[in-house]
């Protein structure tokens, strides 16, 4: 085939080429990259907006835009910017984007990967896979249609996924005549919702993607808008970086020994997810607890470095020939990760099959993979309606849940902010990853209830003649249980009494129930286990009529293992808050919802608890 | 490279993916088209494994490749100590398959079909021996993990790919039913009969590759440079179906400078893309790379 001059621009003169030097190349290599996900309800115009950004910044070659224009003409359709992205035949037929497509785009400041997350309910899992890799999000609203199911769902999911940088783009301002008041009202309503999700948007940008208003240039149609254009808002976002200043975390990915001449070292490899590693460092592997010292760090085709930092792939030669399996976490003695087998966390579930209480699933965190059993499902929240169910037996698709998992063997992980990669985990059902979450607590097995309670055959309860609805209507709230727990001497009873008074002042009917009240009947001549089973059963029987009557019960019965509370309350079907009183700053109990370090009768502590109780006992929940 | 730089992030992620792939599949291969993308990927593999490449490199030889490509392949394979495996649809060639029977028909037989049968071990494979001679391959196993240098920015359908992308027995790619992929956790469990394509270069762009080639001084094939005639190839394929472009770029830095001014898509010189607007997606659904 002969040379064809495909584009006159393709022929660059020799002088321009001579100017190409390594400085220009370095400038390109050093350009910053930011991954931004675009989410919102279907038909709110994401694809059009992304197509616009790519076209108006000159990112898409004109030839490609023309090709799509021509195709539209041939098919008798009006050209739309969305067609640039909807590259798949199947999508054009359905008119929706079906997968988390990646689009590239650049401003003067930096390069962007735009992850185009689909808005259709069916494809919510793709939005999560898109957003989970993003450092920031564009949340799209339709000025005309306002807040829709997915606007709420996506806001909640972004909050859960820990994406804190959100730009809200209000699109289709042309359809409401560029009305400032309607824009302001939408910002106010949606802003209040986002605040509940833990999101404070960096910017609110009114645009018309179709007309290009306020996308890359300010719009004459909106002289009232004092804020940034969309492009300016994007350029104002900050990259989220893995920190070299954080604690050293290197999940062991593999161990290589190639047995070649000149290369027969045993090399431990993995990526530094946080911190720095230096030759000569003493290191520990968890959960095995093995120790060694870094003899050398290797790289290919360059001198061996003396130190490496977060984000680097490490090739480590140790002074000892240790057997370190994949899944161990390498760290320094100081700022060690948590190790445990009972894991509590907030998860989202995307599986076609529900996640079941008592079911067995795969769990991966960093490079570790373990089997786990679902020990407790504390609550589930529907991401669209945001309604919460306490003590359910399964987590359905597209729900967010608080769960406690029992791992087949210990895992090393982080439970605090700062090193997100070693705090997040994914859940596998069969061959595929269908859920993910973030750890809030991780403990040895011994510290919590060792097993779920066996179901005691249900008694024939005397049914209440007045229904729960009638009680709720009369009291203005539903039943709830507050579990005050903690070591002896922390003032649980004093705290419970103060809370009862505070609840009364807040208009809630509460009763106190101390452990001793139900311990009286526990058999004393049997084993601890048998005594505990009897105690639990007594507690259940005592609680039942109280909660049936719609009362808030404040108990101080922590003779039970905390792990038993979930199943117990699940049977009662009543929402609960567990409150741990502990002066120990390191106390992190898997099953405590609230940890009170200071005086439990302080007004702010009581106020916070009353708010929580009011939320879970609100008429309309359950 | 500074810690925030795009290239460092891209390189780091690619190496991590290659190490995950090596760990996850005991029958793993890397597709090497001899083009710049898969040669950069091969370079990244050498970085990931301390200079070794601990899996075979598979090349599908349509017999219509530009002759320099075959010479370059064999030279690099010897210099870098690669395990080189070559597959070919010998039956279709014996039957006289060529682009004049229709470009997509020809691609289907000499690339897609040859690839499928090379990967699942139902077709002939040849392996380079210690003397640099190709002999029948003794390995009868199908590859269950295949590392491919596809990039999301090349063309629409590739932007829908996952990093670890499962294919069923028929090499089919079910776009809408792909499981989610997040937080660097990839699909590494799979049912018998399926295989997984691994895409370490998904987030790289054409210009990223060239900047990286320049910085790392990767010895890619010189068909990508002007060797005196005022033309070069921007994308490499079979000789009858690949056009060169007018260009005087002789070094990676000069290619970078040229790409910053160029307005045509990368694959404009690849004739099979022009047959039908959805040609690439159809080819890819059937297993084309």
PDB file of C-alpha atoms in Angstrom, chain A residues 155-387:
ATOM      1  CA  UNK A 155     -25.024  10.415  46.408  1.00  0.00           C
ATOM      2  CA  UNK A 156     -25.309   7.776  49.116  1.00  0.00           C
ATOM      3  CA  UNK A 157     -22.943   5.405  47.298  1.00  0.00           C
ATOM      4  CA  UNK A 158     -20.323   8.089  46.730  1.00  0.00           C
ATOM      5  CA  UNK A 159     -20.432   8.858  50.454  1.00  0.00           C
ATOM      6  CA  UNK A 160     -20.018   5.182  51.259  1.00  0.00           C
ATOM      7  CA  UNK A 161     -17.179   4.751  48.784  1.00  0.00           C
ATOM      8  CA  UNK A 162     -15.349   7.560  50.502  1.00  0.00           C
ATOM      9  CA  UNK A 163     -15.314   9.942  47.542  1.00  0.00           C
ATOM     10  CA  UNK A 164     -15.310  13.286  49.256  1.00  0.00           C
ATOM     11  CA  UNK A 165     -14.671  15.572  46.274  1.00  0.00           C
ATOM     12  CA  UNK A 166     -17.921  16.082  44.442  1.00  0.00           C
ATOM     13  CA  UNK A 167     -18.871  18.689  41.865  1.00  0.00           C
ATOM     14  CA  UNK A 168     -22.622  18.911  41.334  1.00  0.00           C
ATOM     15  CA  UNK A 169     -23.467  19.801  37.754  1.00  0.00           C
ATOM     16  CA  UNK A 170     -27.009  21.001  37.184  1.00  0.00           C
ATOM     17  CA  UNK A 171     -27.640  20.333  33.507  1.00  0.00           C
ATOM     18  CA  UNK A 172     -30.320  21.434  31.042  1.00  0.00           C
ATOM     19  CA  UNK A 173     -30.596  24.960  32.442  1.00  0.00           C
ATOM     20  CA  UNK A 174     -31.904  25.851  28.959  1.00  0.00           C
ATOM     21  CA  UNK A 175     -35.065  23.842  29.703  1.00  0.00           C
ATOM     22  CA  UNK A 176     -35.902  26.064  32.703  1.00  0.00           C
ATOM     23  CA  UNK A 177     -35.048  29.300  30.950  1.00  0.00           C
ATOM     24  CA  UNK A 178     -31.763  29.674  32.882  1.00  0.00           C
ATOM     25  CA  UNK A 179     -33.857  30.443  35.983  1.00  0.00           C
ATOM     26  CA  UNK A 180     -31.591  31.356  38.911  1.00  0.00           C
ATOM     27  CA  UNK A 181     -34.242  30.760  41.589  1.00  0.00           C
ATOM     28  CA  UNK A 182     -34.964  27.208  40.430  1.00  0.00           C
ATOM     29  CA  UNK A 183     -31.240  26.478  40.310  1.00  0.00           C
ATOM     30  CA  UNK A 184     -30.804  27.820  43.857  1.00  0.00           C
ATOM     31  CA  UNK A 185     -33.761  25.784  45.142  1.00  0.00           C
ATOM     32  CA  UNK A 186     -32.350  22.581  43.651  1.00  0.00           C
ATOM     33  CA  UNK A 187     -28.946  23.258  45.230  1.00  0.00           C
ATOM     34  CA  UNK A 188     -30.568  23.770  48.614  1.00  0.00           C
ATOM     35  CA  UNK A 189     -32.691  20.594  48.520  1.00  0.00           C
ATOM     36  CA  UNK A 190     -30.015  18.311  47.112  1.00  0.00           C
ATOM     37  CA  UNK A 191     -27.324  19.898  49.280  1.00  0.00           C
ATOM     38  CA  UNK A 192     -29.261  18.910  52.413  1.00  0.00           C
ATOM     39  CA  UNK A 193     -29.527  15.336  51.142  1.00  0.00           C
ATOM     40  CA  UNK A 194     -25.813  15.148  50.297  1.00  0.00           C
ATOM     41  CA  UNK A 195     -24.926  16.454  53.734  1.00  0.00           C
ATOM     42  CA  UNK A 196     -26.655  13.408  55.244  1.00  0.00           C
ATOM     43  CA  UNK A 197     -24.433  11.269  52.994  1.00  0.00           C
ATOM     44  CA  UNK A 198     -21.319  12.966  54.363  1.00  0.00           C
ATOM     45  CA  UNK A 199     -20.715  14.987  51.206  1.00  0.00           C
ATOM     46  CA  UNK A 200     -20.149  18.710  50.970  1.00  0.00           C
ATOM     47  CA  UNK A 201     -19.840  19.529  47.262  1.00  0.00           C
ATOM     48  CA  UNK A 202     -16.797  21.547  46.157  1.00  0.00           C
ATOM     49  CA  UNK A 203     -18.894  23.422  43.609  1.00  0.00           C
ATOM     50  CA  UNK A 204     -22.388  23.738  42.151  1.00  0.00           C
ATOM     51  CA  UNK A 205     -22.231  24.413  38.425  1.00  0.00           C
ATOM     52  CA  UNK A 206     -25.254  25.320  36.285  1.00  0.00           C
ATOM     53  CA  UNK A 207     -24.743  24.255  32.650  1.00  0.00           C
ATOM     54  CA  UNK A 208     -26.449  23.417  29.415  1.00  0.00           C
ATOM     55  CA  UNK A 209     -24.333  20.619  27.965  1.00  0.00           C
ATOM     56  CA  UNK A 210     -26.231  20.645  24.695  1.00  0.00           C
ATOM     57  CA  UNK A 211     -25.525  24.338  24.096  1.00  0.00           C
ATOM     58  CA  UNK A 212     -22.098  24.323  25.760  1.00  0.00           C
ATOM     59  CA  UNK A 213     -23.167  26.951  28.304  1.00  0.00           C
ATOM     60  CA  UNK A 214     -20.766  27.275  31.232  1.00  0.00           C
ATOM     61  CA  UNK A 215     -18.959  24.039  30.287  1.00  0.00           C
ATOM     62  CA  UNK A 216     -15.598  25.444  29.209  1.00  0.00           C
ATOM     63  CA  UNK A 217     -16.634  29.104  28.847  1.00  0.00           C
ATOM     64  CA  UNK A 218     -18.951  31.282  30.972  1.00  0.00           C
ATOM     65  CA  UNK A 219     -22.430  31.669  29.533  1.00  0.00           C
ATOM     66  CA  UNK A 220     -24.095  34.954  28.598  1.00  0.00           C
ATOM     67  CA  UNK A 221     -27.370  33.222  29.463  1.00  0.00           C
ATOM     68  CA  UNK A 222     -26.388  33.032  33.138  1.00  0.00           C
ATOM     69  CA  UNK A 223     -24.906  36.393  34.126  1.00  0.00           C
ATOM     70  CA  UNK A 224     -26.093  35.676  37.687  1.00  0.00           C
ATOM     71  CA  UNK A 225     -23.702  32.750  38.080  1.00  0.00           C
ATOM     72  CA  UNK A 226     -20.637  33.941  39.996  1.00  0.00           C
ATOM     73  CA  UNK A 227     -19.069  30.508  40.437  1.00  0.00           C
ATOM     74  CA  UNK A 228     -16.730  28.559  38.183  1.00  0.00           C
ATOM     75  CA  UNK A 229     -17.352  27.011  34.791  1.00  0.00           C
ATOM     76  CA  UNK A 230     -17.326  23.234  34.836  1.00  0.00           C
ATOM     77  CA  UNK A 231     -13.765  23.196  33.504  1.00  0.00           C
ATOM     78  CA  UNK A 232     -12.635  25.592  36.262  1.00  0.00           C
ATOM     79  CA  UNK A 233     -14.394  23.481  38.887  1.00  0.00           C
ATOM     80  CA  UNK A 234     -12.613  20.356  37.609  1.00  0.00           C
ATOM     81  CA  UNK A 235      -9.253  22.082  37.630  1.00  0.00           C
ATOM     82  CA  UNK A 236      -9.917  23.058  41.249  1.00  0.00           C
ATOM     83  CA  UNK A 237     -10.065  19.416  42.406  1.00  0.00           C
ATOM     84  CA  UNK A 238      -7.089  17.865  44.184  1.00  0.00           C
ATOM     85  CA  UNK A 239      -5.588  14.433  43.437  1.00  0.00           C
ATOM     86  CA  UNK A 240      -5.912  11.922  46.279  1.00  0.00           C
ATOM     87  CA  UNK A 241      -2.483  10.422  46.833  1.00  0.00           C
ATOM     88  CA  UNK A 242      -1.196   7.448  48.666  1.00  0.00           C
ATOM     89  CA  UNK A 243       0.943   8.964  51.355  1.00  0.00           C
ATOM     90  CA  UNK A 244       4.643   8.303  51.842  1.00  0.00           C
ATOM     91  CA  UNK A 245       4.251   9.922  55.279  1.00  0.00           C
ATOM     92  CA  UNK A 246       1.699   7.308  56.406  1.00  0.00           C
ATOM     93  CA  UNK A 247       2.467   3.944  58.022  1.00  0.00           C
ATOM     94  CA  UNK A 248       4.331   1.357  55.910  1.00  0.00           C
ATOM     95  CA  UNK A 249       1.927  -1.096  54.337  1.00  0.00           C
ATOM     96  CA  UNK A 250       3.019  -3.667  51.797  1.00  0.00           C
ATOM     97  CA  UNK A 251       0.635  -6.555  51.167  1.00  0.00           C
ATOM     98  CA  UNK A 252       2.831  -9.429  49.987  1.00  0.00           C
ATOM     99  CA  UNK A 253       1.838 -10.141  46.407  1.00  0.00           C
ATOM    100  CA  UNK A 254       4.212 -12.977  45.610  1.00  0.00           C
ATOM    101  CA  UNK A 255       7.686 -14.406  46.214  1.00  0.00           C
ATOM    102  CA  UNK A 256       9.962 -14.895  43.213  1.00  0.00           C
ATOM    103  CA  UNK A 257      12.993 -17.058  42.772  1.00  0.00           C
ATOM    104  CA  UNK A 258      13.906 -17.519  39.126  1.00  0.00           C
ATOM    105  CA  UNK A 259      17.002 -19.699  39.573  1.00  0.00           C
ATOM    106  CA  UNK A 260      18.800 -18.162  36.631  1.00  0.00           C
ATOM    107  CA  UNK A 261      22.510 -17.568  36.524  1.00  0.00           C
ATOM    108  CA  UNK A 262      23.072 -14.196  38.135  1.00  0.00           C
ATOM    109  CA  UNK A 263      19.483 -14.103  39.398  1.00  0.00           C
ATOM    110  CA  UNK A 264      18.745 -16.707  42.045  1.00  0.00           C
ATOM    111  CA  UNK A 265      17.705 -14.414  44.875  1.00  0.00           C
ATOM    112  CA  UNK A 266      14.497 -14.888  46.770  1.00  0.00           C
ATOM    113  CA  UNK A 267      12.480 -11.716  46.210  1.00  0.00           C
ATOM    114  CA  UNK A 268       9.386 -10.652  48.101  1.00  0.00           C
ATOM    115  CA  UNK A 269       7.235  -8.423  45.896  1.00  0.00           C
ATOM    116  CA  UNK A 270       4.266  -6.154  46.443  1.00  0.00           C
ATOM    117  CA  UNK A 271       3.119  -2.596  46.086  1.00  0.00           C
ATOM    118  CA  UNK A 272       3.652  -0.087  48.872  1.00  0.00           C
ATOM    119  CA  UNK A 273       0.131   1.084  49.690  1.00  0.00           C
ATOM    120  CA  UNK A 274       1.472   3.526  52.250  1.00  0.00           C
ATOM    121  CA  UNK A 275       4.676   4.792  53.853  1.00  0.00           C
ATOM    122  CA  UNK A 276       8.331   4.400  52.920  1.00  0.00           C
ATOM    123  CA  UNK A 277      10.679   1.427  52.896  1.00  0.00           C
ATOM    124  CA  UNK A 278      14.453   1.732  53.263  1.00  0.00           C
ATOM    125  CA  UNK A 279      17.309  -0.711  52.977  1.00  0.00           C
ATOM    126  CA  UNK A 280      18.195  -1.768  56.548  1.00  0.00           C
ATOM    127  CA  UNK A 281      14.624  -1.390  57.869  1.00  0.00           C
ATOM    128  CA  UNK A 282      13.400  -3.937  60.404  1.00  0.00           C
ATOM    129  CA  UNK A 283      10.101  -5.266  59.134  1.00  0.00           C
ATOM    130  CA  UNK A 284       7.308  -7.453  60.491  1.00  0.00           C
ATOM    131  CA  UNK A 285       4.899  -9.618  58.544  1.00  0.00           C
ATOM    132  CA  UNK A 286       1.348  -9.858  59.920  1.00  0.00           C
ATOM    133  CA  UNK A 287      -0.627 -11.842  60.847  1.00  0.00           C
ATOM    134  CA  UNK A 288       2.219 -14.431  61.089  1.00  0.00           C
ATOM    135  CA  UNK A 289       4.414 -12.069  63.136  1.00  0.00           C
ATOM    136  CA  UNK A 290       7.584 -13.098  61.282  1.00  0.00           C
ATOM    137  CA  UNK A 291      10.402 -10.554  61.368  1.00  0.00           C
ATOM    138  CA  UNK A 292      13.356  -9.742  59.158  1.00  0.00           C
ATOM    139  CA  UNK A 293      15.461  -6.875  57.841  1.00  0.00           C
ATOM    140  CA  UNK A 294      15.593  -5.399  54.335  1.00  0.00           C
ATOM    141  CA  UNK A 295      18.880  -6.408  52.723  1.00  0.00           C
ATOM    142  CA  UNK A 296      18.306  -4.817  49.324  1.00  0.00           C
ATOM    143  CA  UNK A 297      15.691  -3.329  47.034  1.00  0.00           C
ATOM    144  CA  UNK A 298      15.857  -4.286  43.361  1.00  0.00           C
ATOM    145  CA  UNK A 299      14.742  -2.606  40.158  1.00  0.00           C
ATOM    146  CA  UNK A 300      15.290  -3.680  36.559  1.00  0.00           C
ATOM    147  CA  UNK A 301      17.676  -1.796  34.268  1.00  0.00           C
ATOM    148  CA  UNK A 302      18.612   0.859  36.850  1.00  0.00           C
ATOM    149  CA  UNK A 303      20.769   1.117  39.996  1.00  0.00           C
ATOM    150  CA  UNK A 304      19.180  -0.423  43.112  1.00  0.00           C
ATOM    151  CA  UNK A 305      17.373   2.247  45.156  1.00  0.00           C
ATOM    152  CA  UNK A 306      18.029   2.832  48.867  1.00  0.00           C
ATOM    153  CA  UNK A 307      14.400   3.649  49.553  1.00  0.00           C
ATOM    154  CA  UNK A 308      11.014   3.500  47.894  1.00  0.00           C
ATOM    155  CA  UNK A 309       7.694   5.150  48.683  1.00  0.00           C
ATOM    156  CA  UNK A 310       3.934   4.622  48.570  1.00  0.00           C
ATOM    157  CA  UNK A 311       2.773   3.771  45.068  1.00  0.00           C
ATOM    158  CA  UNK A 312       5.994   1.953  44.132  1.00  0.00           C
ATOM    159  CA  UNK A 313       6.099  -1.726  43.295  1.00  0.00           C
ATOM    160  CA  UNK A 314       8.700  -3.195  45.610  1.00  0.00           C
ATOM    161  CA  UNK A 315      11.103  -6.053  44.948  1.00  0.00           C
ATOM    162  CA  UNK A 316      12.572  -6.797  48.371  1.00  0.00           C
ATOM    163  CA  UNK A 317      15.486  -9.056  49.315  1.00  0.00           C
ATOM    164  CA  UNK A 318      15.398  -9.941  53.037  1.00  0.00           C
ATOM    165  CA  UNK A 319      18.331 -10.873  55.256  1.00  0.00           C
ATOM    166  CA  UNK A 320      16.555 -14.094  56.258  1.00  0.00           C
ATOM    167  CA  UNK A 321      15.195 -16.744  53.912  1.00  0.00           C
ATOM    168  CA  UNK A 322      11.674 -16.488  55.313  1.00  0.00           C
ATOM    169  CA  UNK A 323       8.649 -18.276  53.980  1.00  0.00           C
ATOM    170  CA  UNK A 324       6.207 -15.402  53.643  1.00  0.00           C
ATOM    171  CA  UNK A 325       3.009 -16.345  51.855  1.00  0.00           C
ATOM    172  CA  UNK A 326       0.912 -14.007  49.743  1.00  0.00           C
ATOM    173  CA  UNK A 327      -1.584 -12.155  51.905  1.00  0.00           C
ATOM    174  CA  UNK A 328       0.813 -11.297  54.723  1.00  0.00           C
ATOM    175  CA  UNK A 329       1.221  -7.568  55.311  1.00  0.00           C
ATOM    176  CA  UNK A 330       4.718  -6.131  55.708  1.00  0.00           C
ATOM    177  CA  UNK A 331       4.966  -3.192  58.118  1.00  0.00           C
ATOM    178  CA  UNK A 332       7.212  -1.514  60.675  1.00  0.00           C
ATOM    179  CA  UNK A 333       6.991  -2.256  64.410  1.00  0.00           C
ATOM    180  CA  UNK A 334       5.496   1.160  65.027  1.00  0.00           C
ATOM    181  CA  UNK A 335       2.063   1.940  63.631  1.00  0.00           C
ATOM    182  CA  UNK A 336       1.229  -1.705  63.091  1.00  0.00           C
ATOM    183  CA  UNK A 337      -2.058  -2.721  61.477  1.00  0.00           C
ATOM    184  CA  UNK A 338      -4.889  -4.391  63.394  1.00  0.00           C
ATOM    185  CA  UNK A 339      -5.073  -8.188  63.289  1.00  0.00           C
ATOM    186  CA  UNK A 340      -8.201 -10.196  63.926  1.00  0.00           C
ATOM    187  CA  UNK A 341     -10.848 -12.648  62.873  1.00  0.00           C
ATOM    188  CA  UNK A 342     -14.046 -10.748  63.680  1.00  0.00           C
ATOM    189  CA  UNK A 343     -14.489  -7.966  61.166  1.00  0.00           C
ATOM    190  CA  UNK A 344     -17.166  -5.318  61.298  1.00  0.00           C
ATOM    191  CA  UNK A 345     -17.762  -3.071  58.339  1.00  0.00           C
ATOM    192  CA  UNK A 346     -20.186  -1.247  56.100  1.00  0.00           C
ATOM    193  CA  UNK A 347     -20.661  -2.986  52.789  1.00  0.00           C
ATOM    194  CA  UNK A 348     -22.553  -2.617  49.528  1.00  0.00           C
ATOM    195  CA  UNK A 349     -23.878  -5.682  47.750  1.00  0.00           C
ATOM    196  CA  UNK A 350     -24.385  -6.017  44.013  1.00  0.00           C
ATOM    197  CA  UNK A 351     -24.932  -9.757  43.656  1.00  0.00           C
ATOM    198  CA  UNK A 352     -27.938 -11.158  41.854  1.00  0.00           C
ATOM    199  CA  UNK A 353     -28.187 -13.563  44.787  1.00  0.00           C
ATOM    200  CA  UNK A 354     -28.634 -11.951  48.218  1.00  0.00           C
ATOM    201  CA  UNK A 355     -25.903 -12.092  50.850  1.00  0.00           C
ATOM    202  CA  UNK A 356     -27.296 -14.407  53.527  1.00  0.00           C
ATOM    203  CA  UNK A 357     -26.840 -14.448  57.304  1.00  0.00           C
ATOM    204  CA  UNK A 358     -24.728 -17.522  58.078  1.00  0.00           C
ATOM    205  CA  UNK A 359     -23.598 -17.804  54.446  1.00  0.00           C
ATOM    206  CA  UNK A 360     -19.964 -18.341  53.433  1.00  0.00           C
ATOM    207  CA  UNK A 361     -18.220 -15.926  51.076  1.00  0.00           C
ATOM    208  CA  UNK A 362     -14.721 -15.075  49.893  1.00  0.00           C
ATOM    209  CA  UNK A 363     -13.136 -11.905  51.262  1.00  0.00           C
ATOM    210  CA  UNK A 364     -10.148 -10.147  49.732  1.00  0.00           C
ATOM    211  CA  UNK A 365      -8.223  -7.338  51.323  1.00  0.00           C
ATOM    212  CA  UNK A 366      -4.989  -6.192  49.756  1.00  0.00           C
ATOM    213  CA  UNK A 367      -3.525  -9.471  48.539  1.00  0.00           C
ATOM    214  CA  UNK A 368      -5.089 -11.638  51.257  1.00  0.00           C
ATOM    215  CA  UNK A 369      -8.010 -13.899  50.464  1.00  0.00           C
ATOM    216  CA  UNK A 370      -9.960 -15.724  53.178  1.00  0.00           C
ATOM    217  CA  UNK A 371     -13.299 -17.412  53.508  1.00  0.00           C
ATOM    218  CA  UNK A 372     -15.726 -15.744  55.881  1.00  0.00           C
ATOM    219  CA  UNK A 373     -19.096 -16.403  57.438  1.00  0.00           C
ATOM    220  CA  UNK A 374     -21.719 -13.680  57.838  1.00  0.00           C
ATOM    221  CA  UNK A 375     -22.086 -13.636  61.634  1.00  0.00           C
ATOM    222  CA  UNK A 376     -24.416 -10.653  61.988  1.00  0.00           C
ATOM    223  CA  UNK A 377     -26.306  -8.366  59.662  1.00  0.00           C
ATOM    224  CA  UNK A 378     -26.869  -5.346  61.891  1.00  0.00           C
ATOM    225  CA  UNK A 379     -28.925  -3.390  59.403  1.00  0.00           C
ATOM    226  CA  UNK A 380     -29.557  -2.881  55.703  1.00  0.00           C
ATOM    227  CA  UNK A 381     -30.323   0.364  53.923  1.00  0.00           C
ATOM    228  CA  UNK A 382     -31.913   0.657  50.534  1.00  0.00           C
ATOM    229  CA  UNK A 383     -29.760   3.132  48.654  1.00  0.00           C
ATOM    230  CA  UNK A 384     -32.703   4.562  46.727  1.00  0.00           C
ATOM    231  CA  UNK A 385     -35.351   4.972  49.439  1.00  0.00           C
ATOM    232  CA  UNK A 386     -32.783   5.151  52.253  1.00  0.00           C
ATOM    233  CA  UNK A 387     -35.166   3.128  54.449  1.00  0.00           C
TER     234      UNK A 387
END
